[in-house]
Short mmCIF file of C-alpha atoms and ligand atoms in Angstrom, two decimals:
data_model
loop_
_atom_site.label_atom_id
_atom_site.label_comp_id
_atom_site.label_asym_id
_atom_site.label_seq_id
_atom_site.Cartn_x
_atom_site.Cartn_y
_atom_site.Cartn_z
CA MET H 16 -10.64 -9.36 9.77
CA ARG H 17 -7.07 -8.29 9.88
CA ILE H 18 -5.92 -6.39 6.83
CA ALA H 19 -2.36 -5.33 6.10
CA CYS H 20 -1.69 -2.70 3.47
CA ILE H 21 2.01 -2.93 2.70
CA HIS H 22 3.63 -0.37 0.38
CA ALA H 23 7.06 1.05 -0.08
CA HIS H 24 7.10 4.54 1.44
CA PRO H 25 5.10 6.66 3.89
CA ASP H 26 2.24 8.22 1.83
CA ASP H 27 1.96 5.54 -0.92
CA ALA H 28 -0.84 3.67 0.86
CA GLU H 29 -2.76 6.89 1.45
CA ILE H 30 -2.42 8.05 -2.16
CA LEU H 31 -3.57 4.75 -3.66
CA ALA H 32 -5.82 3.22 -0.99
CA GLY H 33 -6.58 5.76 1.72
CA GLY H 34 -10.28 5.96 0.85
CA THR H 35 -10.68 2.18 0.76
CA LEU H 36 -8.77 1.70 4.02
CA ALA H 37 -11.10 4.31 5.58
CA LEU H 38 -14.15 2.34 4.33
CA LEU H 39 -12.74 -0.88 5.74
CA ALA H 40 -12.08 0.82 9.04
CA GLU H 41 -15.69 2.09 9.10
CA LEU H 42 -16.76 -1.56 8.61
CA GLY H 43 -14.78 -2.51 11.73
CA GLN H 44 -11.82 -4.21 10.10
CA GLN H 45 -8.47 -4.14 11.86
CA ILE H 46 -5.99 -2.35 9.65
CA THR H 47 -2.19 -2.09 9.70
CA ILE H 48 -0.49 0.28 7.25
CA VAL H 49 3.04 -1.04 6.72
CA THR H 50 5.68 1.07 5.01
CA MET H 51 8.75 -0.85 3.92
CA THR H 52 10.90 2.23 4.51
CA ALA H 53 10.57 5.14 6.92
CA GLY H 54 11.23 7.52 4.05
CA ASP H 55 14.81 8.26 4.95
CA CYS H 56 15.65 9.86 1.59
CA GLY H 57 12.56 12.09 1.48
CA SER H 58 14.22 15.32 2.52
CA ALA H 59 16.73 17.88 1.32
CA VAL H 60 16.72 19.50 4.77
CA TYR H 61 17.01 16.73 7.33
CA GLY H 62 19.45 13.83 7.58
CA PRO H 63 18.21 10.24 7.16
CA GLU H 64 17.63 9.54 10.84
CA GLU H 65 15.86 12.84 11.49
CA ILE H 66 13.54 12.59 8.50
CA SER H 67 12.80 8.93 9.29
CA THR H 68 11.66 9.91 12.75
CA ILE H 69 9.50 12.71 11.37
CA ARG H 70 7.95 10.49 8.73
CA ARG H 71 7.23 7.61 11.04
CA ALA H 72 5.30 10.06 13.25
CA GLU H 73 3.46 11.41 10.21
CA ALA H 74 2.56 7.91 9.06
CA ALA H 75 1.37 6.97 12.55
CA ALA H 76 -0.77 10.12 12.74
CA SER H 77 -2.30 9.33 9.34
CA ALA H 78 -3.11 5.76 10.29
CA ALA H 79 -4.56 6.89 13.63
CA LEU H 80 -7.18 8.95 11.76
CA ILE H 81 -8.90 5.68 10.80
CA GLY H 82 -7.98 3.79 13.97
CA ALA H 83 -5.22 1.90 12.14
CA GLU H 84 -1.67 1.16 13.20
CA HIS H 85 1.51 2.06 11.29
CA ARG H 86 4.49 -0.29 11.11
CA TRP H 87 7.90 0.28 9.54
CA ALA H 88 9.28 -2.94 8.06
CA GLY H 89 12.89 -1.83 8.59
CA PHE H 90 14.04 -1.16 5.00
CA GLN H 91 15.79 1.93 3.62
CA ASP H 92 14.81 4.06 0.64
CA LEU H 93 16.14 2.86 -2.73
CA ALA H 94 17.42 -0.26 -0.96
CA ILE H 95 14.45 -2.67 -1.15
CA PHE H 96 15.60 -5.73 -3.02
CA ASN H 97 13.89 -8.99 -3.76
CA ASP H 98 16.51 -11.14 -2.05
CA ASP H 99 16.60 -13.97 0.47
CA PRO H 100 17.04 -11.99 3.73
CA SER H 101 14.42 -9.41 2.68
CA ARG H 102 11.85 -12.09 1.86
CA ARG H 103 12.42 -13.71 5.28
CA LYS H 104 12.00 -10.31 6.94
CA VAL H 105 8.67 -9.63 5.22
CA THR H 106 7.57 -13.22 5.97
CA ALA H 107 8.29 -12.66 9.67
CA LEU H 108 6.16 -9.53 9.60
CA LEU H 109 3.24 -11.35 7.97
CA ARG H 110 3.49 -14.15 10.52
CA GLU H 111 3.34 -11.54 13.27
CA LEU H 112 0.45 -9.51 11.78
CA ARG H 113 -1.43 -12.61 10.54
CA PRO H 114 -3.66 -10.77 8.02
CA GLU H 115 -6.51 -12.42 6.14
CA ILE H 116 -6.12 -9.77 3.39
CA VAL H 117 -2.89 -8.23 2.11
CA ILE H 118 -2.90 -5.22 -0.16
CA THR H 119 0.37 -4.20 -1.78
CA ALA H 120 2.10 -2.28 -4.55
CA ALA H 121 1.52 -2.84 -8.26
CA PRO H 122 3.93 -5.31 -9.93
CA ILE H 123 4.84 -2.60 -12.49
CA ASP H 124 5.35 0.92 -11.12
CA TYR H 125 7.57 3.92 -11.65
CA LEU H 126 10.09 3.26 -8.88
CA CYS H 127 12.33 0.32 -7.96
CA ASP H 128 11.17 0.29 -4.36
CA HIS H 129 7.53 -0.13 -5.40
CA GLU H 130 8.22 -3.06 -7.70
CA ALA H 131 10.52 -4.81 -5.17
CA THR H 132 7.86 -4.35 -2.50
CA SER H 133 5.27 -5.94 -4.76
CA GLN H 134 7.44 -8.98 -5.45
CA LEU H 135 8.58 -9.40 -1.82
CA VAL H 136 5.05 -9.18 -0.44
CA ARG H 137 3.63 -11.53 -3.09
CA ASP H 138 6.24 -14.19 -2.33
CA ALA H 139 6.19 -13.65 1.43
CA CYS H 140 2.42 -14.29 1.46
CA PHE H 141 3.21 -17.75 0.12
CA ALA H 142 6.33 -18.28 2.21
CA ALA H 143 4.52 -17.32 5.43
CA SER H 144 2.34 -20.40 5.10
CA VAL H 145 5.23 -22.83 4.52
CA PRO H 146 6.20 -24.46 7.85
CA ASN H 147 9.75 -25.27 6.85
CA TYR H 148 10.53 -21.77 5.62
CA MET H 149 12.48 -20.11 8.41
CA ALA H 150 11.96 -16.45 9.23
CA PRO H 151 13.25 -14.35 12.14
CA GLY H 152 11.22 -14.32 15.33
CA GLU H 153 9.05 -16.81 17.07
CA HIS H 154 5.84 -16.43 15.06
CA ALA H 155 4.09 -19.53 13.82
CA PRO H 156 3.53 -20.11 10.07
CA LEU H 157 0.23 -18.92 8.72
CA GLY H 158 -2.48 -21.56 8.35
CA VAL H 159 -3.41 -20.25 4.93
CA ILE H 160 -2.02 -17.84 2.28
CA PRO H 161 -3.72 -14.47 2.74
CA ALA H 162 -5.88 -13.10 -0.02
CA LEU H 163 -3.57 -10.85 -2.05
CA TYR H 164 -4.45 -7.64 -3.85
CA PHE H 165 -2.33 -5.26 -5.96
CA LEU H 166 -2.99 -1.55 -5.97
CA ASP H 167 -2.75 0.57 -9.07
CA PRO H 168 0.67 2.03 -9.87
CA ILE H 169 1.27 5.68 -8.86
CA ALA H 170 -0.53 7.96 -11.35
CA HIS H 171 -2.31 4.77 -12.63
CA ILE H 172 0.12 4.46 -15.54
CA ASP H 173 2.74 1.91 -16.55
CA ARG H 174 6.32 2.78 -17.46
CA ALA H 175 5.26 3.50 -21.02
CA GLY H 176 2.78 6.06 -19.73
CA GLN H 177 -0.26 3.96 -20.64
CA VAL H 178 -3.21 3.88 -18.22
CA VAL H 179 -3.38 0.64 -16.22
CA MET H 180 -6.98 -0.52 -15.84
CA PRO H 181 -7.71 -2.22 -12.48
CA GLU H 182 -9.75 -5.37 -12.15
CA PHE H 183 -12.25 -3.52 -9.97
CA THR H 184 -12.70 0.01 -8.59
CA ILE H 185 -13.90 0.95 -5.11
CA ASP H 186 -16.06 4.07 -4.85
CA VAL H 187 -14.31 6.29 -2.29
CA SER H 188 -16.47 9.39 -2.75
CA SER H 189 -17.71 9.11 0.84
CA THR H 190 -14.20 8.85 2.30
CA LEU H 191 -12.28 11.27 0.03
CA ALA H 192 -12.22 13.87 2.82
CA ILE H 193 -10.63 11.45 5.29
CA LYS H 194 -8.21 10.25 2.61
CA LYS H 195 -7.11 13.87 2.12
CA ALA H 196 -6.77 14.35 5.85
CA MET H 197 -4.61 11.26 6.07
CA LEU H 198 -2.31 12.41 3.27
CA ALA H 199 -2.15 15.87 4.81
CA GLN H 200 -0.46 14.29 7.82
CA HIS H 201 2.60 13.73 5.62
CA GLN H 202 3.57 17.37 5.86
CA SER H 203 7.30 16.85 5.25
CA GLN H 204 6.51 15.46 1.82
CA ARG H 205 4.86 18.55 0.46
CA LEU H 206 8.10 20.45 1.04
CA TRP H 207 10.22 17.64 -0.39
CA LEU H 208 8.10 17.21 -3.55
CA LYS H 209 8.18 20.94 -4.13
CA GLN H 210 11.99 20.98 -4.01
CA GLN H 211 12.69 17.70 -5.77
CA HIS H 212 9.88 17.30 -8.24
CA GLY H 213 8.68 20.90 -8.65
CA MET H 214 5.27 19.78 -7.48
CA ASP H 215 3.40 21.98 -5.02
CA ASP H 216 0.06 20.31 -5.30
CA TYR H 217 0.49 17.20 -3.15
CA LEU H 218 -3.17 16.89 -2.09
CA GLU H 219 -4.60 18.20 -5.39
CA GLN H 220 -2.53 15.71 -7.38
CA MET H 221 -3.85 12.80 -5.29
CA GLU H 222 -7.41 14.08 -5.68
CA GLU H 223 -6.97 14.36 -9.46
CA TRP H 224 -5.60 10.77 -9.72
CA THR H 225 -8.49 9.52 -7.54
CA ARG H 226 -11.02 11.42 -9.65
CA ALA H 227 -9.57 10.11 -12.92
CA CYS H 228 -9.56 6.54 -11.58
CA GLY H 229 -13.20 6.96 -10.60
CA GLU H 230 -14.12 8.49 -13.92
CA ARG H 231 -12.77 5.44 -15.78
CA ALA H 232 -15.26 3.34 -13.71
CA GLY H 233 -18.17 5.73 -14.10
CA ILE H 234 -18.04 7.16 -10.56
CA SER H 235 -16.75 10.37 -8.99
CA PHE H 236 -13.76 9.10 -7.01
CA GLY H 237 -12.24 5.62 -7.13
CA GLU H 238 -9.33 3.43 -6.13
CA GLY H 239 -8.33 0.47 -8.28
CA PHE H 240 -7.42 -3.07 -7.27
CA ARG H 241 -6.39 -6.34 -8.88
CA GLN H 242 -6.56 -9.65 -7.04
CA TYR H 243 -3.68 -12.09 -7.43
CA LYS H 244 -5.55 -15.32 -8.10
CA VAL H 245 -2.77 -17.51 -9.42
CA HIS H 246 -2.67 -20.96 -7.80
CA PRO H 247 -2.25 -21.47 -4.83
CA TYR H 248 -3.32 -17.99 -3.72
CA PRO H 249 -6.94 -17.67 -2.49
CA GLN H 250 -9.52 -17.42 -5.31
CA GLU H 251 -12.33 -16.12 -3.09
CA SER H 252 -13.30 -12.48 -3.71
CA ILE H 253 -13.07 -11.59 0.00
CA LEU H 254 -12.27 -7.88 -0.38
CA GLN H 255 -14.85 -7.45 -3.15
CA ARG H 256 -17.49 -9.11 -0.93
CA THR H 257 -16.58 -7.01 2.09
CA LEU H 258 -16.87 -3.82 -0.01
CA ALA H 259 -19.76 -4.99 -2.18
CA THR H 260 -21.80 -1.83 -1.76
CA TYR H 261 -18.85 0.31 -2.80
CA MET H 262 -17.92 -1.67 -5.94
CA ALA H 263 -18.12 0.72 -8.88
CA HIS H 264 -19.83 -1.77 -11.24
CA SER H 265 -22.62 -2.40 -8.71
CA ARG H 266 -23.89 1.14 -9.22
ZN1 ZN B 17 6.66 5.36 -2.94
#
């Protein structure tokens, strides 16, 4: 299967789904990690072009650890909007990648880019299957809408600070080490978060969030998902079936 994990910035996919993507890679699935932006605002040291180049290389190195590919969707930080040209751009990307499963940002999250990504990807999954919907490039419309999954928001809380419970949790205890190694590829971000957010525990923070998510499902380390099953999106539990032995409730 082809699986596209599409999130806003370099490192979001690793923080929220790195362990699950590593499991899927172990199972032989073909994975593309798409970041909407190249993280052009994520530095107080480098200019936008320089930091984008650095972060694209970091994202590619992270993806390579599980045999995945990284793609930049061509957006800029704090400039992802749910508008007509952007939806056509994301649609074109989906028609090119042709995933059976799409995993994306939570509908409610702390940052505008995350929420706009969620909406754009949700709607582009539908639009990609509509023959009369025009998108850049020569790629044919998708035959079916991909199965769509939302990740948890960052820190697993909504904007009121309340914990968001996922529909199901994947046990990533066996891939936590690779998840950490993937996130560690994003070296520029440790420096940035230290300066901007006063946070010098990049990897530890991710591990704590993953531990807390697992604890809520009765396991050591977990990543949460919610399938978008509203008509006409696929109702089949394709990701849950693929990862059946790692579903927290099956333990
Ligand atoms: Zn982000």
